[in-house]
mmCIF file of C-alpha atoms in Angstrom:
data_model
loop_
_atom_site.group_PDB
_atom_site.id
_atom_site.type_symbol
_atom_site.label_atom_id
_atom_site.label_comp_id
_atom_site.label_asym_id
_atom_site.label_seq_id
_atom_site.Cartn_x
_atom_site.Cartn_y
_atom_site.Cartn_z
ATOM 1 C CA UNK A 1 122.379 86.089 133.157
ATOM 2 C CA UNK A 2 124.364 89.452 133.779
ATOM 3 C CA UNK A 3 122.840 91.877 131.801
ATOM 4 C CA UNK A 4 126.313 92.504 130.107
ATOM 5 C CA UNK A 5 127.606 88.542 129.877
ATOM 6 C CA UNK A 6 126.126 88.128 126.099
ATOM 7 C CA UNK A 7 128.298 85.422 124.352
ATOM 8 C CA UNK A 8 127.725 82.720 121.719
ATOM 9 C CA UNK A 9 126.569 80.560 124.280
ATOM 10 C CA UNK A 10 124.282 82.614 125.754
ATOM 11 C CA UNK A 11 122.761 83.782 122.239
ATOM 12 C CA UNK A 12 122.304 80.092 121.425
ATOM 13 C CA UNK A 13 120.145 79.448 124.861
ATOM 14 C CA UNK A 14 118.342 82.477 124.521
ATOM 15 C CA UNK A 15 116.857 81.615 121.540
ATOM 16 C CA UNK A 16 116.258 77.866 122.736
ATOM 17 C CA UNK A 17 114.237 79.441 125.264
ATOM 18 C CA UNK A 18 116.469 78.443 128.460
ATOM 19 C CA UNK A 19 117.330 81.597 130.046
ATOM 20 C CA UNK A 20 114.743 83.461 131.970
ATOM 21 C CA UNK A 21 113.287 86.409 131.583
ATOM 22 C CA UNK A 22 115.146 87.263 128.426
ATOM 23 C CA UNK A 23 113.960 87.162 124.853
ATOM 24 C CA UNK A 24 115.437 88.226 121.211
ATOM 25 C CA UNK A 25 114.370 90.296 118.838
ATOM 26 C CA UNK A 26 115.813 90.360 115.025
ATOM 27 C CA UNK A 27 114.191 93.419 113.164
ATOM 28 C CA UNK A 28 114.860 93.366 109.310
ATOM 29 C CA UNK A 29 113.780 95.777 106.607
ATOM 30 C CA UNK A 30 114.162 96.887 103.238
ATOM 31 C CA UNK A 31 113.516 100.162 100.865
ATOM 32 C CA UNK A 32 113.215 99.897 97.692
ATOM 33 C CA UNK A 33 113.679 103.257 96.788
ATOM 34 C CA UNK A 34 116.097 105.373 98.862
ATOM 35 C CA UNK A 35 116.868 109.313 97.619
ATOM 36 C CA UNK A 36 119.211 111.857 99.049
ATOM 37 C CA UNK A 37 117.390 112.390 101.882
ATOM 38 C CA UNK A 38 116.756 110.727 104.845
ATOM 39 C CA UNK A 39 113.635 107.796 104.990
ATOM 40 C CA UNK A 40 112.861 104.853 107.362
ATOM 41 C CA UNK A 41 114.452 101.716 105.835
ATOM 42 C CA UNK A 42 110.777 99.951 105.412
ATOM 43 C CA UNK A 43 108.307 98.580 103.029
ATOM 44 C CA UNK A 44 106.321 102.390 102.663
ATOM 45 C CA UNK A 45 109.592 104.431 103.040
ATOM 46 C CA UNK A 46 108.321 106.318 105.996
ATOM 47 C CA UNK A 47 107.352 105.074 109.476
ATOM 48 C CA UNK A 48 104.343 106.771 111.705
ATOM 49 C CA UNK A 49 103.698 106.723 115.306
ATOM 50 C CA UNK A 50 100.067 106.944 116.601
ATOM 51 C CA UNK A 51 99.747 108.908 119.696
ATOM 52 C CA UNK A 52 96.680 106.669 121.082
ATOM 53 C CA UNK A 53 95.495 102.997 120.279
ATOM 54 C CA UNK A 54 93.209 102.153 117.327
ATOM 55 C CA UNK A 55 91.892 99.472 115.504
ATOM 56 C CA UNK A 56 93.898 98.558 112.750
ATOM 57 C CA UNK A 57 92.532 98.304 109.341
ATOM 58 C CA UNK A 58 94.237 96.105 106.761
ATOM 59 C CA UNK A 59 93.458 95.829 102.950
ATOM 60 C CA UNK A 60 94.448 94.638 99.902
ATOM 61 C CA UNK A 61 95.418 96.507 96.144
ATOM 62 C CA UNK A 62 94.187 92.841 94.807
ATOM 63 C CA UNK A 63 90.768 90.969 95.167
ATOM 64 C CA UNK A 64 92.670 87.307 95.007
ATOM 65 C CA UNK A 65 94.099 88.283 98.695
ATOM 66 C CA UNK A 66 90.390 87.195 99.444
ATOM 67 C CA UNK A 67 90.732 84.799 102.362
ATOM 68 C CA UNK A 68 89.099 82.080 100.063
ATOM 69 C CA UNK A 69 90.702 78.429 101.356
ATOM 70 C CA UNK A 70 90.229 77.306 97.557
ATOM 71 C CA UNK A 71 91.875 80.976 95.961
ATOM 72 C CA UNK A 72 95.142 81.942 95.129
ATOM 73 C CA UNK A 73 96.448 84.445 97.298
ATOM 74 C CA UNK A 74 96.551 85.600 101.599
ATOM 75 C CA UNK A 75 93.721 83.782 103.091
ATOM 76 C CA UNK A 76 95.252 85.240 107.012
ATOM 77 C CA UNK A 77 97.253 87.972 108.252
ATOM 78 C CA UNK A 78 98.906 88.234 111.827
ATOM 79 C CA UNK A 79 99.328 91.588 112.791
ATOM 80 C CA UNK A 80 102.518 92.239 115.461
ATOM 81 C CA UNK A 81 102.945 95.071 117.600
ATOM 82 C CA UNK A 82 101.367 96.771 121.248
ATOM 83 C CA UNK A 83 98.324 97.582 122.474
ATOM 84 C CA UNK A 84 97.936 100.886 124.447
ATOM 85 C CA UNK A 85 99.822 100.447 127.774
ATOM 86 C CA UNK A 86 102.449 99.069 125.309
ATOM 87 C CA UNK A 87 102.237 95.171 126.112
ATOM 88 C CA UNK A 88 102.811 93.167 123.097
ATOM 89 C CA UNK A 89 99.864 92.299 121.396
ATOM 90 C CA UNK A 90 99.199 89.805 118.322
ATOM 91 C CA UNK A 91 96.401 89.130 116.497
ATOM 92 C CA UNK A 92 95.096 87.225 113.519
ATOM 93 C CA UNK A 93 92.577 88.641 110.355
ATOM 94 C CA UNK A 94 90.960 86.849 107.691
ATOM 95 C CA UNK A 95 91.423 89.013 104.101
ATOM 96 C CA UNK A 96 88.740 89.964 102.370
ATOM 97 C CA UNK A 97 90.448 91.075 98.940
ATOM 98 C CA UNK A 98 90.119 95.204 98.416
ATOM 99 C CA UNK A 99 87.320 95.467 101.255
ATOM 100 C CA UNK A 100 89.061 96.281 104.506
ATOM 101 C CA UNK A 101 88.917 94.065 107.224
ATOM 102 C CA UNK A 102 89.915 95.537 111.125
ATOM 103 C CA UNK A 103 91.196 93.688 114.244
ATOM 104 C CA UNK A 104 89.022 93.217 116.966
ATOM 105 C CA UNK A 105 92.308 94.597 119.472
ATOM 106 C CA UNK A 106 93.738 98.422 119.396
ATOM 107 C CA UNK A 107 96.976 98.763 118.927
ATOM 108 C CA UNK A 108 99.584 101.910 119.107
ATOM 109 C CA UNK A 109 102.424 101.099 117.514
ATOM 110 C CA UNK A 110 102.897 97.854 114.587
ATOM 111 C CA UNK A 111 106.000 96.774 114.056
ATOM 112 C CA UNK A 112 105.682 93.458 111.916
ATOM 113 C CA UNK A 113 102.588 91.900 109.935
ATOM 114 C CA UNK A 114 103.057 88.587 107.713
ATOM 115 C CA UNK A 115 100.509 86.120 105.809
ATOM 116 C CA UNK A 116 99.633 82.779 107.878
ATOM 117 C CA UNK A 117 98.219 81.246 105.235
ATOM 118 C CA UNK A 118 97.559 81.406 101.701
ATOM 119 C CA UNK A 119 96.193 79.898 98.540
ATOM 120 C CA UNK A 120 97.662 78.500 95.966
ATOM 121 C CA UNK A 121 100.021 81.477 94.776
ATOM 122 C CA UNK A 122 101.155 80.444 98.564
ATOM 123 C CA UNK A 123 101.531 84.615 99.493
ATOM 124 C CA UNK A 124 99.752 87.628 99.171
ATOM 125 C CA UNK A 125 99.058 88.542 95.273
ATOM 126 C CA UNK A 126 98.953 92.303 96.279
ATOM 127 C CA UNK A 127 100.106 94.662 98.648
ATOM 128 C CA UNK A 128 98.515 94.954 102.047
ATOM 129 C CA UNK A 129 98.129 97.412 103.760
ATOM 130 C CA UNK A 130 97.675 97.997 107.497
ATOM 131 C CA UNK A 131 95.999 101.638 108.817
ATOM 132 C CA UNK A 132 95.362 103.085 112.228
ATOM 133 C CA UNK A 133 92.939 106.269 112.367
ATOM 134 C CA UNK A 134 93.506 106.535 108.337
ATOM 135 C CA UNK A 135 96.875 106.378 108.503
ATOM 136 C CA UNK A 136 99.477 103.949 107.106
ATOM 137 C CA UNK A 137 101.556 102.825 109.351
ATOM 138 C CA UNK A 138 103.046 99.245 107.471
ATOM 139 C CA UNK A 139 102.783 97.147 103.892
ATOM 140 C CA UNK A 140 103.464 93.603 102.912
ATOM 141 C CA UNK A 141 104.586 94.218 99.501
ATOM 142 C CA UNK A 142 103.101 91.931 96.305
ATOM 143 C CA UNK A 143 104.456 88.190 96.857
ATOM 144 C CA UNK A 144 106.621 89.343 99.811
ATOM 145 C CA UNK A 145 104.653 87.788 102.392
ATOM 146 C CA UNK A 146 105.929 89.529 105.169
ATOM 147 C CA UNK A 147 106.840 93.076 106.164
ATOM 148 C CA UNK A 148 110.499 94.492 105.779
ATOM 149 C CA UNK A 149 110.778 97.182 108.713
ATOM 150 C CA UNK A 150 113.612 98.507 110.180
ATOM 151 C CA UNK A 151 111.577 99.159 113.390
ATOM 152 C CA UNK A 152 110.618 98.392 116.806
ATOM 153 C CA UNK A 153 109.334 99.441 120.096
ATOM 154 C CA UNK A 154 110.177 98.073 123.244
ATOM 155 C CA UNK A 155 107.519 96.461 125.131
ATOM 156 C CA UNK A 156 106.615 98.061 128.742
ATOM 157 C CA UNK A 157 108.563 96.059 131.247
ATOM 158 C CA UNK A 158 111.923 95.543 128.986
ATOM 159 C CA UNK A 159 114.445 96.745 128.523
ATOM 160 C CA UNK A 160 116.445 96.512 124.805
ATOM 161 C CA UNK A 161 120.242 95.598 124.427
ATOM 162 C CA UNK A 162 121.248 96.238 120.722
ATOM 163 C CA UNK A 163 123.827 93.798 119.871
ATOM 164 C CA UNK A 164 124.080 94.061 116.350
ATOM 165 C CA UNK A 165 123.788 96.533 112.965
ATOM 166 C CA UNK A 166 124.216 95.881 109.160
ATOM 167 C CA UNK A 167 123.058 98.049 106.500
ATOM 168 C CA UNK A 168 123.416 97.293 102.681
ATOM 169 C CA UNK A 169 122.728 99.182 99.121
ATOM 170 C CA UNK A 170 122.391 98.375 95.542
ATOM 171 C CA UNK A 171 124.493 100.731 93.843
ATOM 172 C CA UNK A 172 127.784 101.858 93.826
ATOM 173 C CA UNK A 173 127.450 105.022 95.404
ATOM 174 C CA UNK A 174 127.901 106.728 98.700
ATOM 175 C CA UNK A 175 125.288 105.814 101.198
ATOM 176 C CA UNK A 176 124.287 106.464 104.721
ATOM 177 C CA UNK A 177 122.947 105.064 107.643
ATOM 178 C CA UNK A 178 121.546 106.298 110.857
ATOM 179 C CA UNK A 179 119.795 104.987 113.963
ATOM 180 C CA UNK A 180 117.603 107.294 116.034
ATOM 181 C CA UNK A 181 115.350 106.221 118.636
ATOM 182 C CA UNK A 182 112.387 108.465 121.094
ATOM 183 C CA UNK A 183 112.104 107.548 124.315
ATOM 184 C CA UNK A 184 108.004 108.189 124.738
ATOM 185 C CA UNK A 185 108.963 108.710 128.871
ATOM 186 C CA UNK A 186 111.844 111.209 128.250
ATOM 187 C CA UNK A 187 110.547 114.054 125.872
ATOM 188 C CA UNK A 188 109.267 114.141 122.190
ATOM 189 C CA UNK A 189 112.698 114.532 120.303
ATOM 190 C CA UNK A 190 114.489 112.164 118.139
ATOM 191 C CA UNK A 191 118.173 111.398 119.309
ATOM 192 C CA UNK A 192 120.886 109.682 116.930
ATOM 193 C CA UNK A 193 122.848 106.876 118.194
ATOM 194 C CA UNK A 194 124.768 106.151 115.316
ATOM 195 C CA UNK A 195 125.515 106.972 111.693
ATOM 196 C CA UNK A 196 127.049 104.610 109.387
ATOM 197 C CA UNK A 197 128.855 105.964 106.308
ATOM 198 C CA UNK A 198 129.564 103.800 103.045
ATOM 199 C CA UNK A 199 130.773 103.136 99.575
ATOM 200 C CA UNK A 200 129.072 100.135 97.851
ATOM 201 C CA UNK A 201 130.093 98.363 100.299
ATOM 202 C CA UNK A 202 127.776 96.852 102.928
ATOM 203 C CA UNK A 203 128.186 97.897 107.303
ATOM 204 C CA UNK A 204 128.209 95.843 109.936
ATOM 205 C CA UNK A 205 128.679 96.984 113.269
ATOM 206 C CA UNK A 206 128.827 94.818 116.228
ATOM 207 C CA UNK A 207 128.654 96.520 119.617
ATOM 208 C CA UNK A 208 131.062 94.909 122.634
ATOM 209 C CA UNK A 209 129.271 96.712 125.077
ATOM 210 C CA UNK A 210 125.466 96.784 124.047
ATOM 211 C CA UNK A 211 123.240 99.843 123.854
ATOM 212 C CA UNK A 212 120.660 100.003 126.344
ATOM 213 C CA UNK A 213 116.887 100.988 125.465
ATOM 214 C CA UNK A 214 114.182 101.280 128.279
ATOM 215 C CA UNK A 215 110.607 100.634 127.845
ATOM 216 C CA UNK A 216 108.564 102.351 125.280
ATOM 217 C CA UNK A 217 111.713 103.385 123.336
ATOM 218 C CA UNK A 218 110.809 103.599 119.159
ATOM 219 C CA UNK A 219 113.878 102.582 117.341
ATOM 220 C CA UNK A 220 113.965 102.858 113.609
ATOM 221 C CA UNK A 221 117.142 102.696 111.318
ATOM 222 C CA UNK A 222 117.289 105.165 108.223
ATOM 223 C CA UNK A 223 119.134 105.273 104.958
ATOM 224 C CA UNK A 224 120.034 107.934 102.265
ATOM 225 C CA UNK A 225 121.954 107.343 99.171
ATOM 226 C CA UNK A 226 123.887 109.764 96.417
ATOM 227 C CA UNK A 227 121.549 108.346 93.684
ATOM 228 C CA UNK A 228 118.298 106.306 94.303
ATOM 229 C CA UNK A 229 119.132 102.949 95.637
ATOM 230 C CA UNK A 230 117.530 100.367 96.814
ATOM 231 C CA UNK A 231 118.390 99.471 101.115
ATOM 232 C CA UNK A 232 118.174 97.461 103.552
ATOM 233 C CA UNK A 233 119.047 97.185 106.902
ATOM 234 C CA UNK A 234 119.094 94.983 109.975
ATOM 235 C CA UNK A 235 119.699 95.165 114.011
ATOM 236 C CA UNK A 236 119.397 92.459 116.416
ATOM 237 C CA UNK A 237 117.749 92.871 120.285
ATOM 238 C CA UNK A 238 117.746 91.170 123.689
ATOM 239 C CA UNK A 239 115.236 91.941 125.537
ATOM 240 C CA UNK A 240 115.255 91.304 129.460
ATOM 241 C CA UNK A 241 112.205 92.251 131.630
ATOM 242 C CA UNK A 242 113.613 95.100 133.444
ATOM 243 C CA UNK A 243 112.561 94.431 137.011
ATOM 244 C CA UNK A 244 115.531 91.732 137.206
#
């Protein structure tokens, strides 16, 4: 497939699996809590970046998220992101309620964790929370069951085509979006590729020509609002290894 030829068509094989080489990525998040100043549209509000690999420790606010097969809440947790050359790396934890539990794999960045399996509540009772080096870096929110981050990192040997942006609030006030990405290659700044301005209203931008992300690029999408409101935002990916 050209690297510009995305259509319907093409959408609808990639994500049966029958083109080559090429993947998709749909990255969804949500705030809760947005002020008048800029914060990552995510479960914790803010978004950090380790700057090496580490173990990740997760942990839960409630002792029912106790990995029992006969309790009620998250039994398993699979923990998304890349390990330290930036390959993507996934790997599965058994909870053990308020007493942390760590993955046997480092990772450096974590972009998406959700419960496997549960008891009979049938997701997590309280919020979990995933660490690296005693930082938090993501949260599965009470009876969510899965993260809600407006973030990503493109796997060494891709390269990212972003083919699609909405953002949404819950109040009728002035909001803003913006997406800003860091290429970890090219320097250690920030750059904005777009800002989305609204009313109550929700955005969605789709982009003709796609933007292009190389390897090892953090993307994250960022809201502010004229009173506190709650966001959320979502951008879709196709990823193709970048060697074709």
């Amino acid at each position: 497939m050209a690297r510009n030829s995305f259509n319907t068509d093409n959408f609808l094989n990639i994500a049966r699996g029958r083109i080559p080489f090429t993947s998709h990525i749909n990255k969804f998040g949500y705030n809760f809590s947005v002020g008048s100043t800029y914060e990552v549209i995510c479960d914790l509000g803010t978004h950090s970046y380790p700057t090496s690999a580490g173990v990740v420790s997760i942990v839960s606010a409630s002792t029912a998220d106790d990995g029992d097969p006969e309790g009620t809440g998250a039994r398993t947790v699979e923990i998304q992101g890349l390990d330290g050359d930036y390959n993507p790396l996934i790997e599965t934890v058994t909870m053990n309620g308020t007493s942390a539990v760590t993955t046997t794999n480092s990772f450096i960045r974590l972009f998406r964790m959700r419960v496997v399996s549960a008891g009979t509540g049938l997701v997590n009772a309280g919020n979990i929370t995933a660490s690296i080096g005693g930082t938090d870096i993501a949260r599965i929110l009470a009876d969510k069951g899965q993260t809600l981050m407006a973030v990503y990192t493109v796997p060494a040997g891709k390269d990212a085509f972003l083919i699609k942006f909405q953002g949404t609030l819950s109040k009728n006030q002035e909001a803003n979006f913006r997406l800003r990405v860091k290429e970890i290659d090219d320097g250690t700044s920030y750059n904005v590729k777009g800002i989305f301005g609204t009313f109550a209203n929700s955005i969605t931008y789709d982009y003709p020509i796609p933007l292009k992300f190389k390897e090892k690029t953090d993307i994250e999408i960022q809201g502010k609002a004229g009173a506190t409101s709650e966001m959320g935002a979502i951008f879709d990916l196709i990823l193709i290894d970048n060697t074709r």
